[in-house]
mmCIF file of C-alpha atoms in Angstrom:
data_model
loop_
_atom_site.group_PDB
_atom_site.id
_atom_site.type_symbol
_atom_site.label_atom_id
_atom_site.label_comp_id
_atom_site.label_asym_id
_atom_site.label_seq_id
_atom_site.Cartn_x
_atom_site.Cartn_y
_atom_site.Cartn_z
ATOM 1 C CA MET A 1 -0.127 0.046 0.083
ATOM 2 C CA THR A 2 1.254 3.557 -1.126
ATOM 3 C CA GLU A 3 1.343 6.409 1.653
ATOM 4 C CA GLU A 4 -1.016 8.205 -1.134
ATOM 5 C CA GLU A 5 -3.471 5.183 -0.711
ATOM 6 C CA GLN A 6 -3.268 5.104 3.052
ATOM 7 C CA GLN A 7 -3.959 8.810 3.122
ATOM 8 C CA GLN A 8 -6.845 8.320 1.072
ATOM 9 C CA ILE A 9 -8.461 5.609 3.284
ATOM 10 C CA PHE A 10 -7.457 7.757 6.153
ATOM 11 C CA ASN A 11 -9.399 10.904 5.175
ATOM 12 C CA SER A 12 -12.344 9.043 3.769
ATOM 13 C CA TRP A 13 -12.574 7.008 7.325
ATOM 14 C CA ILE A 14 -12.135 10.334 9.361
ATOM 15 C CA THR A 15 -14.584 12.033 7.431
ATOM 16 C CA ASN A 16 -17.381 9.465 7.166
ATOM 17 C CA HIS A 17 -17.082 8.025 10.801
ATOM 18 C CA LYS A 18 -15.703 10.921 12.964
ATOM 19 C CA GLY A 19 -19.234 10.785 14.792
ATOM 20 C CA LEU A 20 -18.078 7.793 16.334
ATOM 21 C CA LEU A 21 -14.664 9.154 17.324
ATOM 22 C CA PHE A 22 -16.385 11.995 18.703
ATOM 23 C CA LYS A 23 -18.670 9.601 20.860
ATOM 24 C CA VAL A 24 -15.588 7.953 22.364
ATOM 25 C CA LEU A 25 -14.019 11.614 23.234
ATOM 26 C CA ARG A 26 -17.142 12.232 25.297
ATOM 27 C CA ALA A 27 -17.165 9.053 26.993
ATOM 28 C CA TYR A 28 -13.417 9.271 28.257
ATOM 29 C CA ALA A 29 -12.243 12.696 28.249
ATOM 30 C CA PHE A 30 -13.584 15.466 30.026
ATOM 31 C CA THR A 31 -11.937 18.816 29.055
ATOM 32 C CA LEU A 32 -11.289 19.913 25.750
ATOM 33 C CA GLU A 33 -7.535 19.569 26.118
ATOM 34 C CA ASP A 34 -8.125 16.045 27.119
ATOM 35 C CA GLN A 35 -10.347 15.493 24.132
ATOM 36 C CA GLU A 36 -7.717 16.784 22.070
ATOM 37 C CA ASP A 37 -5.250 14.460 23.543
ATOM 38 C CA LEU A 38 -6.918 11.550 23.167
ATOM 39 C CA PHE A 39 -7.892 12.048 19.577
ATOM 40 C CA GLN A 40 -4.697 12.673 18.795
ATOM 41 C CA GLU A 41 -3.834 9.372 19.991
ATOM 42 C CA ILE A 42 -6.594 7.638 18.506
ATOM 43 C CA VAL A 43 -6.244 9.159 14.906
ATOM 44 C CA ALA A 44 -2.220 8.408 15.080
ATOM 45 C CA GLN A 45 -3.427 4.455 15.861
ATOM 46 C CA VAL A 46 -5.922 4.575 13.039
ATOM 47 C CA TRP A 47 -3.338 5.809 10.864
ATOM 48 C CA ARG A 48 -0.972 2.884 11.716
ATOM 49 C CA SER A 49 -3.590 0.200 11.440
ATOM 50 C CA ILE A 50 -4.696 0.741 7.750
ATOM 51 C CA PRO A 51 -2.243 -1.440 6.544
ATOM 52 C CA ASN A 52 -3.483 -4.398 8.890
ATOM 53 C CA PHE A 53 -7.112 -3.911 7.671
ATOM 54 C CA ARG A 54 -8.304 -6.760 5.698
ATOM 55 C CA GLN A 55 -12.025 -6.207 5.481
ATOM 56 C CA GLU A 56 -12.689 -8.845 7.817
ATOM 57 C CA SER A 57 -15.002 -6.609 9.830
ATOM 58 C CA ALA A 58 -17.128 -3.536 8.986
ATOM 59 C CA VAL A 59 -15.140 -0.665 9.167
ATOM 60 C CA THR A 60 -16.926 0.746 12.045
ATOM 61 C CA THR A 61 -15.889 -2.085 14.342
ATOM 62 C CA TRP A 62 -12.553 -2.037 13.089
ATOM 63 C CA LEU A 63 -12.586 1.995 14.060
ATOM 64 C CA TYR A 64 -14.455 1.320 17.374
ATOM 65 C CA ARG A 65 -12.174 -1.259 18.355
ATOM 66 C CA ILE A 66 -9.358 1.020 18.057
ATOM 67 C CA ALA A 67 -10.810 4.081 19.721
ATOM 68 C CA LEU A 68 -11.803 1.831 22.561
ATOM 69 C CA ASN A 69 -8.525 0.460 23.005
ATOM 70 C CA ILE A 70 -6.903 3.617 22.954
ATOM 71 C CA ALA A 71 -9.197 5.304 25.124
ATOM 72 C CA ILE A 72 -9.020 2.574 28.187
ATOM 73 C CA SER A 73 -5.372 2.790 27.850
ATOM 74 C CA TRP A 74 -5.397 6.284 27.749
ATOM 75 C CA SER A 75 -7.653 6.594 30.910
ATOM 76 C CA SER A 76 -5.290 4.605 32.608
ATOM 77 C CA LYS A 77 -2.275 6.841 32.052
ATOM 78 C CA GLU A 78 -1.146 9.449 34.716
ATOM 79 C CA LYS A 79 -2.594 12.472 32.672
ATOM 80 C CA LYS A 80 -0.160 15.734 32.313
ATOM 81 C CA LYS A 81 -1.182 18.966 33.948
ATOM 82 C CA ILE A 82 -1.594 20.898 31.078
ATOM 83 C CA ASP A 83 -1.057 24.969 31.721
ATOM 84 C CA PRO A 84 -3.477 26.318 29.452
ATOM 85 C CA GLN A 85 -0.938 29.409 28.707
ATOM 86 C CA SER A 86 1.424 27.036 27.020
ATOM 87 C CA ILE A 87 -0.988 25.551 24.551
ATOM 88 C CA ASP A 88 -2.383 28.977 23.522
ATOM 89 C CA GLY A 89 0.075 29.037 20.569
ATOM 90 C CA ILE A 90 -0.311 25.363 19.426
ATOM 91 C CA GLU A 91 -2.489 24.698 16.412
ATOM 92 C CA HIS A 92 -5.494 22.940 17.996
ATOM 93 C CA LEU A 93 -6.664 19.589 16.268
ATOM 94 C CA ILE A 94 -10.240 19.824 17.472
ATOM 95 C CA SER A 95 -12.624 22.695 18.646
ATOM 96 C CA GLU A 96 -16.108 22.746 19.778
ATOM 97 C CA ASN A 97 -19.011 23.910 17.872
ATOM 98 C CA ASP A 98 -21.451 25.824 19.238
ATOM 99 C CA ILE A 99 -24.417 23.853 19.114
ATOM 100 C CA SER A 100 -27.225 23.267 21.669
ATOM 101 C CA SER A 101 -27.536 19.646 22.741
ATOM 102 C CA ASP A 102 -30.428 17.827 24.280
ATOM 103 C CA ASP A 103 -30.526 17.824 27.956
ATOM 104 C CA ARG A 104 -31.287 14.296 28.400
ATOM 105 C CA LEU A 105 -28.587 13.267 25.771
ATOM 106 C CA GLU A 106 -26.189 15.390 28.196
ATOM 107 C CA TRP A 107 -27.532 13.223 30.998
ATOM 108 C CA LEU A 108 -26.893 10.348 29.449
ATOM 109 C CA TYR A 109 -23.090 10.989 28.761
ATOM 110 C CA GLY A 110 -22.873 11.849 32.211
ATOM 111 C CA GLU A 111 -24.215 8.515 33.447
ATOM 112 C CA ILE A 112 -21.526 6.852 30.872
ATOM 113 C CA LYS A 113 -18.651 9.109 32.182
ATOM 114 C CA ASN A 114 -19.508 7.940 36.045
ATOM 115 C CA MET A 115 -19.218 4.176 35.003
ATOM 116 C CA ASN A 116 -15.898 2.130 34.655
ATOM 117 C CA GLU A 117 -13.630 2.271 31.567
ATOM 118 C CA VAL A 118 -15.219 -1.274 30.570
ATOM 119 C CA ASP A 119 -18.827 -0.375 30.965
ATOM 120 C CA ARG A 120 -18.312 2.942 29.104
ATOM 121 C CA SER A 121 -17.428 1.008 26.340
ATOM 122 C CA LEU A 122 -20.058 -1.828 26.403
ATOM 123 C CA THR A 123 -22.651 1.256 26.642
ATOM 124 C CA LEU A 124 -21.371 3.045 23.768
ATOM 125 C CA LEU A 125 -21.415 -0.406 21.747
ATOM 126 C CA LEU A 126 -24.880 -1.257 22.993
ATOM 127 C CA LEU A 127 -26.112 2.322 22.295
ATOM 128 C CA ASP A 128 -24.830 2.233 18.595
ATOM 129 C CA GLY A 129 -26.487 -1.003 17.893
ATOM 130 C CA PHE A 130 -23.511 -3.484 18.189
ATOM 131 C CA SER A 131 -24.822 -7.158 18.982
ATOM 132 C CA TYR A 132 -23.708 -9.091 21.801
ATOM 133 C CA LYS A 133 -21.698 -11.560 19.515
ATOM 134 C CA GLU A 134 -20.076 -8.563 17.742
ATOM 135 C CA MET A 135 -19.379 -7.118 21.275
ATOM 136 C CA ALA A 136 -17.999 -10.161 22.258
ATOM 137 C CA GLU A 137 -15.268 -10.767 19.375
ATOM 138 C CA MET A 138 -14.477 -6.734 20.146
ATOM 139 C CA ILE A 139 -13.699 -7.449 23.790
ATOM 140 C CA GLY A 140 -12.580 -10.900 23.816
ATOM 141 C CA VAL A 141 -14.543 -12.364 26.422
ATOM 142 C CA SER A 142 -17.784 -14.663 25.991
ATOM 143 C CA GLU A 143 -21.243 -13.626 24.894
ATOM 144 C CA SER A 144 -22.820 -14.695 27.820
ATOM 145 C CA ASN A 145 -20.324 -12.478 30.140
ATOM 146 C CA ILE A 146 -21.553 -9.551 27.920
ATOM 147 C CA GLY A 147 -25.271 -10.371 28.453
ATOM 148 C CA VAL A 148 -24.570 -10.139 32.015
ATOM 149 C CA LYS A 149 -22.839 -6.850 31.992
ATOM 150 C CA ILE A 150 -25.160 -5.513 29.810
ATOM 151 C CA HIS A 151 -28.219 -6.685 31.920
ATOM 152 C CA ARG A 152 -26.722 -4.628 34.704
ATOM 153 C CA ILE A 153 -26.103 -1.400 32.862
ATOM 154 C CA LYS A 154 -29.299 -1.013 31.364
ATOM 155 C CA LYS A 155 -30.944 -1.915 34.858
ATOM 156 C CA GLU A 156 -28.662 1.008 36.630
ATOM 157 C CA LEU A 157 -29.388 3.352 33.354
ATOM 158 C CA ILE A 158 -33.040 2.762 34.216
ATOM 159 C CA LYS A 159 -32.762 3.114 37.746
ATOM 160 C CA ARG A 160 -31.106 6.251 37.389
ATOM 161 C CA SER A 161 -33.048 8.096 34.909
ATOM 162 C CA ALA A 162 -36.170 7.704 37.440
ATOM 163 C CA LYS A 163 -33.972 10.124 39.762
ATOM 164 C CA TYR A 164 -33.466 12.228 36.815
ATOM 165 C CA GLU A 165 -36.856 12.635 35.684
ATOM 166 C CA TYR A 166 -37.933 12.909 39.340
ATOM 167 C CA HIS A 167 -35.626 15.959 39.920
ATOM 168 C CA GLY A 168 -37.622 17.258 36.453
ATOM 169 C CA VAL A 169 -34.652 18.336 34.738
ATOM 170 C CA MET B 1 -37.126 6.562 31.248
ATOM 171 C CA GLU B 2 -37.002 3.263 29.700
ATOM 172 C CA PHE B 3 -33.981 1.821 27.789
ATOM 173 C CA ASP B 4 -35.715 2.393 24.222
ATOM 174 C CA GLU B 5 -36.438 5.997 24.983
ATOM 175 C CA MET B 6 -32.683 6.464 25.998
ATOM 176 C CA GLN B 7 -31.672 4.639 22.562
ATOM 177 C CA LYS B 8 -33.952 7.284 20.696
ATOM 178 C CA ILE B 9 -32.105 10.261 22.320
ATOM 179 C CA TRP B 10 -28.813 8.402 21.569
ATOM 180 C CA ASP B 11 -29.809 7.923 18.056
ATOM 181 C CA ASP B 12 -31.040 11.335 17.724
ATOM 182 C CA GLN B 13 -27.693 13.232 18.457
ATOM 183 C CA ARG B 14 -25.538 15.195 15.988
ATOM 184 C CA ASN B 15 -22.469 13.856 16.715
ATOM 185 C CA GLU B 16 -20.660 15.621 13.680
ATOM 186 C CA THR B 17 -21.461 18.947 14.509
ATOM 187 C CA LEU B 18 -20.227 18.362 17.934
ATOM 188 C CA PHE B 19 -16.594 19.117 17.170
ATOM 189 C CA VAL B 20 -14.611 20.770 14.338
ATOM 190 C CA ILE B 21 -11.562 18.887 13.237
ATOM 191 C CA ASN B 22 -8.317 20.934 11.975
ATOM 192 C CA GLU B 23 -7.582 18.503 9.355
ATOM 193 C CA GLU B 24 -4.079 20.401 8.465
ATOM 194 C CA ALA B 25 -3.411 20.206 12.361
ATOM 195 C CA MET B 26 -4.550 16.623 12.363
ATOM 196 C CA HIS B 27 -2.190 15.283 9.437
ATOM 197 C CA ASN B 28 0.883 17.398 11.131
ATOM 198 C CA ARG B 29 0.177 15.172 14.471
ATOM 199 C CA VAL B 30 0.065 12.352 12.717
ATOM 200 C CA LYS B 31 3.000 12.440 11.046
ATOM 201 C CA VAL B 32 4.881 13.481 14.352
ATOM 202 C CA LYS B 33 3.143 10.367 15.885
ATOM 203 C CA LYS B 34 4.424 8.008 13.045
ATOM 204 C CA LYS B 35 8.044 8.993 13.592
ATOM 205 C CA GLN B 36 7.682 8.341 17.402
ATOM 206 C CA ALA B 37 6.432 5.191 16.908
ATOM 207 C CA ASN B 38 8.566 2.599 19.197
ATOM 208 C CA LYS B 39 11.320 5.258 19.303
ATOM 209 C CA ILE B 40 11.311 5.283 22.760
ATOM 210 C CA VAL B 41 11.378 1.429 23.747
ATOM 211 C CA ASN B 42 14.362 1.313 20.493
ATOM 212 C CA VAL B 43 16.051 4.005 21.887
ATOM 213 C CA THR B 44 15.996 2.681 25.409
ATOM 214 C CA GLU B 45 17.200 -0.868 24.592
ATOM 215 C CA ILE B 46 19.618 -0.078 21.429
ATOM 216 C CA GLY B 47 21.015 3.137 23.634
ATOM 217 C CA LEU B 48 21.853 0.611 26.352
ATOM 218 C CA MET B 49 23.477 -2.110 24.082
ATOM 219 C CA ILE B 50 25.868 0.775 22.603
ATOM 220 C CA VAL B 51 26.652 2.293 25.805
ATOM 221 C CA ASN B 52 27.370 -1.035 26.971
ATOM 222 C CA SER B 53 29.394 -2.400 24.521
ATOM 223 C CA THR B 54 31.280 0.763 24.082
ATOM 224 C CA THR B 55 32.124 0.368 27.999
ATOM 225 C CA ALA B 56 33.234 -3.247 27.303
ATOM 226 C CA VAL B 57 35.579 -2.237 24.588
ATOM 227 C CA MET B 58 36.742 0.478 27.221
ATOM 228 C CA LEU B 59 37.303 -1.815 29.863
ATOM 229 C CA LEU B 60 39.122 -4.632 27.744
ATOM 230 C CA ILE B 61 41.604 -1.743 26.206
ATOM 231 C CA ASP B 62 42.235 -0.693 29.834
ATOM 232 C CA ALA B 63 42.685 -4.327 31.120
ATOM 233 C CA ILE B 64 45.070 -5.067 28.052
ATOM 234 C CA ARG B 65 46.956 -1.867 28.706
ATOM 235 C CA ASP B 66 47.423 -1.669 32.275
ATOM 236 C CA LYS B 67 47.449 -5.587 33.044
ATOM 237 C CA GLU B 68 45.747 -5.064 36.334
ATOM 238 C CA GLY B 69 44.537 -8.531 36.792
ATOM 239 C CA ILE B 70 41.417 -10.922 36.360
ATOM 240 C CA TYR B 71 38.853 -8.280 37.825
ATOM 241 C CA SER B 72 39.258 -6.130 34.894
ATOM 242 C CA TYR B 73 38.417 -8.924 32.633
ATOM 243 C CA ALA B 74 35.405 -9.672 34.814
ATOM 244 C CA GLY B 75 34.260 -6.062 33.929
ATOM 245 C CA VAL B 76 34.197 -6.742 30.595
ATOM 246 C CA VAL B 77 32.453 -10.088 30.754
ATOM 247 C CA ILE B 78 29.768 -8.403 32.824
ATOM 248 C CA MET B 79 29.217 -5.836 30.270
ATOM 249 C CA LEU B 80 28.937 -8.328 27.257
ATOM 250 C CA PHE B 81 26.677 -10.274 29.397
ATOM 251 C CA THR B 82 24.384 -7.408 29.957
ATOM 252 C CA VAL B 83 24.476 -6.738 25.918
ATOM 253 C CA GLY B 84 23.371 -10.083 25.074
ATOM 254 C CA TYR B 85 20.557 -10.416 28.170
ATOM 255 C CA LEU B 86 19.209 -6.769 26.278
ATOM 256 C CA ILE B 87 19.579 -8.623 22.878
ATOM 257 C CA TYR B 88 17.608 -11.348 24.262
ATOM 258 C CA ILE B 89 14.730 -9.159 26.120
ATOM 259 C CA ARG B 90 14.560 -7.051 22.698
ATOM 260 C CA ARG B 91 13.892 -10.595 20.666
ATOM 261 C CA LYS B 92 11.413 -11.880 22.889
ATOM 262 C CA ARG B 93 9.318 -8.814 23.121
ATOM 263 C CA LYS B 94 9.202 -8.530 19.213
ATOM 264 C CA LYS B 95 8.250 -11.824 19.131
ATOM 265 C CA SER B 96 5.535 -11.608 21.581
ATOM 266 C CA ASP B 97 4.361 -8.602 19.575
ATOM 267 C CA GLN B 98 2.578 -10.951 17.301
ATOM 268 C CA ARG B 99 1.233 -13.161 20.117
ATOM 269 C CA PHE B 100 -2.039 -11.127 21.239
ATOM 270 C CA ASP B 101 -5.150 -11.004 19.371
ATOM 271 C CA ARG B 102 -6.547 -8.027 18.270
ATOM 272 C CA THR B 103 -9.552 -7.807 20.639
ATOM 273 C CA ILE B 104 -9.575 -5.332 23.480
ATOM 274 C CA LEU B 105 -8.589 -8.211 26.192
ATOM 275 C CA GLY B 106 -5.959 -9.298 24.000
ATOM 276 C CA GLU B 107 -4.689 -5.509 23.614
ATOM 277 C CA LEU B 108 -4.818 -5.330 27.317
ATOM 278 C CA ASP B 109 -2.834 -8.587 27.994
ATOM 279 C CA HIS B 110 -0.254 -6.950 25.560
ATOM 280 C CA ALA B 111 -0.009 -3.743 27.527
ATOM 281 C CA ILE B 112 0.394 -5.694 30.725
ATOM 282 C CA SER B 113 3.215 -7.835 29.339
ATOM 283 C CA ASN B 114 4.903 -4.588 28.012
ATOM 284 C CA THR B 115 4.390 -3.158 31.425
ATOM 285 C CA THR B 116 5.920 -6.364 33.077
ATOM 286 C CA SER B 117 8.777 -6.694 30.712
ATOM 287 C CA THR B 118 9.809 -2.801 31.610
ATOM 288 C CA ILE B 119 9.696 -3.742 35.201
ATOM 289 C CA LYS B 120 11.714 -6.898 34.750
ATOM 290 C CA ILE B 121 14.266 -4.706 32.785
ATOM 291 C CA GLY B 122 14.219 -1.921 35.679
ATOM 292 C CA ARG B 123 15.039 -4.905 38.045
ATOM 293 C CA THR B 124 17.468 -6.660 36.041
ATOM 294 C CA MET B 125 19.182 -3.378 35.753
ATOM 295 C CA ILE B 126 19.343 -2.802 39.445
ATOM 296 C CA TYR B 127 20.264 -6.261 40.357
ATOM 297 C CA TRP B 128 22.410 -7.976 37.711
ATOM 298 C CA TYR B 129 24.030 -4.703 36.440
ATOM 299 C CA PHE B 130 24.191 -2.321 39.257
ATOM 300 C CA ILE B 131 25.468 -4.508 41.942
ATOM 301 C CA PRO B 132 28.306 -6.191 39.835
ATOM 302 C CA ILE B 133 29.209 -3.029 38.112
ATOM 303 C CA ALA B 134 29.286 -1.800 42.028
ATOM 304 C CA ILE B 135 31.339 -4.862 43.190
ATOM 305 C CA PHE B 136 33.829 -4.450 40.131
ATOM 306 C CA ILE B 137 34.461 -0.805 40.824
ATOM 307 C CA VAL B 138 34.618 -1.244 44.680
ATOM 308 C CA THR B 139 37.205 -4.251 44.101
ATOM 309 C CA LYS B 140 39.104 -1.846 41.646
ATOM 310 C CA MET B 141 39.185 0.951 44.317
ATOM 311 C CA ILE B 142 40.437 -1.425 47.027
ATOM 312 C CA TYR B 143 43.454 -2.454 44.560
ATOM 313 C CA GLN B 144 44.130 1.397 44.172
ATOM 314 C CA GLU B 145 43.583 2.250 47.530
ATOM 315 C CA ALA B 146 41.237 5.041 46.612
ATOM 316 C CA SER B 147 40.935 8.268 48.779
ATOM 317 C CA LEU B 148 37.818 8.487 51.354
ATOM 318 C CA GLU B 149 36.517 11.578 49.083
ATOM 319 C CA LYS B 150 36.462 9.252 45.943
ATOM 320 C CA TRP B 151 34.816 6.304 48.209
ATOM 321 C CA LEU B 152 31.888 8.712 49.607
ATOM 322 C CA LEU B 153 31.482 9.773 45.827
ATOM 323 C CA ILE B 154 31.181 6.447 44.457
ATOM 324 C CA ILE B 155 28.978 5.022 47.251
ATOM 325 C CA GLY B 156 26.659 8.201 46.681
ATOM 326 C CA ALA B 157 26.472 7.559 43.175
ATOM 327 C CA PHE B 158 25.417 3.954 43.421
ATOM 328 C CA LEU B 159 22.995 4.907 46.145
ATOM 329 C CA LEU B 160 21.348 7.629 44.108
ATOM 330 C CA GLY B 161 21.183 5.569 40.881
ATOM 331 C CA SER B 162 19.555 2.526 42.829
ATOM 332 C CA TYR B 163 17.102 4.689 44.386
ATOM 333 C CA VAL B 164 15.997 6.783 41.150
ATOM 334 C CA ALA B 165 15.738 3.171 39.237
ATOM 335 C CA ASN B 166 13.872 1.670 42.277
ATOM 336 C CA TRP B 167 11.353 4.917 42.381
ATOM 337 C CA GLU B 168 10.792 4.649 38.799
ATOM 338 C CA ILE B 169 9.729 0.998 38.864
ATOM 339 C CA LYS B 170 7.495 1.876 42.358
ATOM 340 C CA LYS B 171 6.178 5.071 41.291
ATOM 341 C CA CYS B 172 5.236 4.716 37.588
ATOM 342 C CA HIS B 173 5.391 1.133 36.358
ATOM 343 C CA ILE B 174 3.670 -1.038 39.107
ATOM 344 C CA PRO B 175 0.827 1.311 39.685
ATOM 345 C CA ARG B 176 0.430 0.905 35.740
ATOM 346 C CA LYS B 177 0.459 -2.422 35.815
ATOM 347 C CA ARG B 178 -2.053 -2.560 38.725
ATOM 348 C CA HIS B 179 -4.773 -0.416 36.794
ATOM 349 C CA LEU B 180 -4.172 -2.410 33.734
ATOM 350 C CA GLU B 181 -4.629 -5.746 36.110
ATOM 351 C CA SER B 182 -7.863 -4.159 37.581
ATOM 352 C CA LEU B 183 -9.162 -3.253 34.006
ATOM 353 C CA ARG B 184 -8.639 -6.846 32.907
ATOM 354 C CA GLU B 185 -10.697 -8.118 35.888
ATOM 355 C CA LYS B 186 -13.442 -5.601 35.197
ATOM 356 C CA LEU B 187 -13.622 -7.029 31.226
ATOM 357 C CA VAL B 188 -13.652 -10.594 32.563
ATOM 358 C CA GLU B 189 -15.530 -10.595 35.678
#
């Protein structure tokens, strides 16, 4: 594969699947600096992974696996304390768009953020419509194990949503 | 709220507009990252091999020229042994890179294995490198009847080096390994 071909695939993946990457950023990094740092790690790994992509899986599955792998290991690293003044002159990779978001979606992301690293991954995959089989293949554990975890996650989310609705936000 | 409703809220989100990507900056960063790949671990391994080989050659020249006795050659052997050990560790690491599957659990196992390898190299450097070299230098200093200042300086340098190496293992690598192992437990529980 030539570098030009790799570049074309990279551009098309990022353009068509950036939404997926943004979901992972929101679930794992909570400040713009951290989101930028994580985004940088993910896109670098996506680039490196292109020659290994054999089309045995869908691009979304491939990208989710890479993004979640990086996000889980990224969240286990000790974060550097970034001085906001020191990054003023640096070219930023991402910036927030000025859009109004659904409050209920904000609540949902808030709940995902409160989960452990593994449950966050499973919740993203569940909400994005991956089957237990696909999740099991992506994560490397059995389907029944996935089923148990998903059941617990759903139950907890429904329980927490009752509190959210009670407060009438 | 039922889960179906959460699903609907999720499906309705406009992810594409949440962030704006600066494509030029992204491509620049990817280029930099490409160059950095494996650089740190290669620099550590190859750097140590070069330093230890050079030291071995210097000790050998010193031993031949000064004819100071068998302990001078012992230093050469120790240095060459550490080079051989580093080559062995490097080959083992490269081989193990292909052993892990591409699942999240597989990648996690790989990360745990890499951290274990880093801890092993760190400990090896303390016990099988630092200590023999210290014994070698101390023997040489006894033979040369070194001054008290020189003794204090050498002992201080070794204590400091050993403390820093231990500190790095305890404060950085072991906590990281524990965290990765706890992530693994969460995955398979």
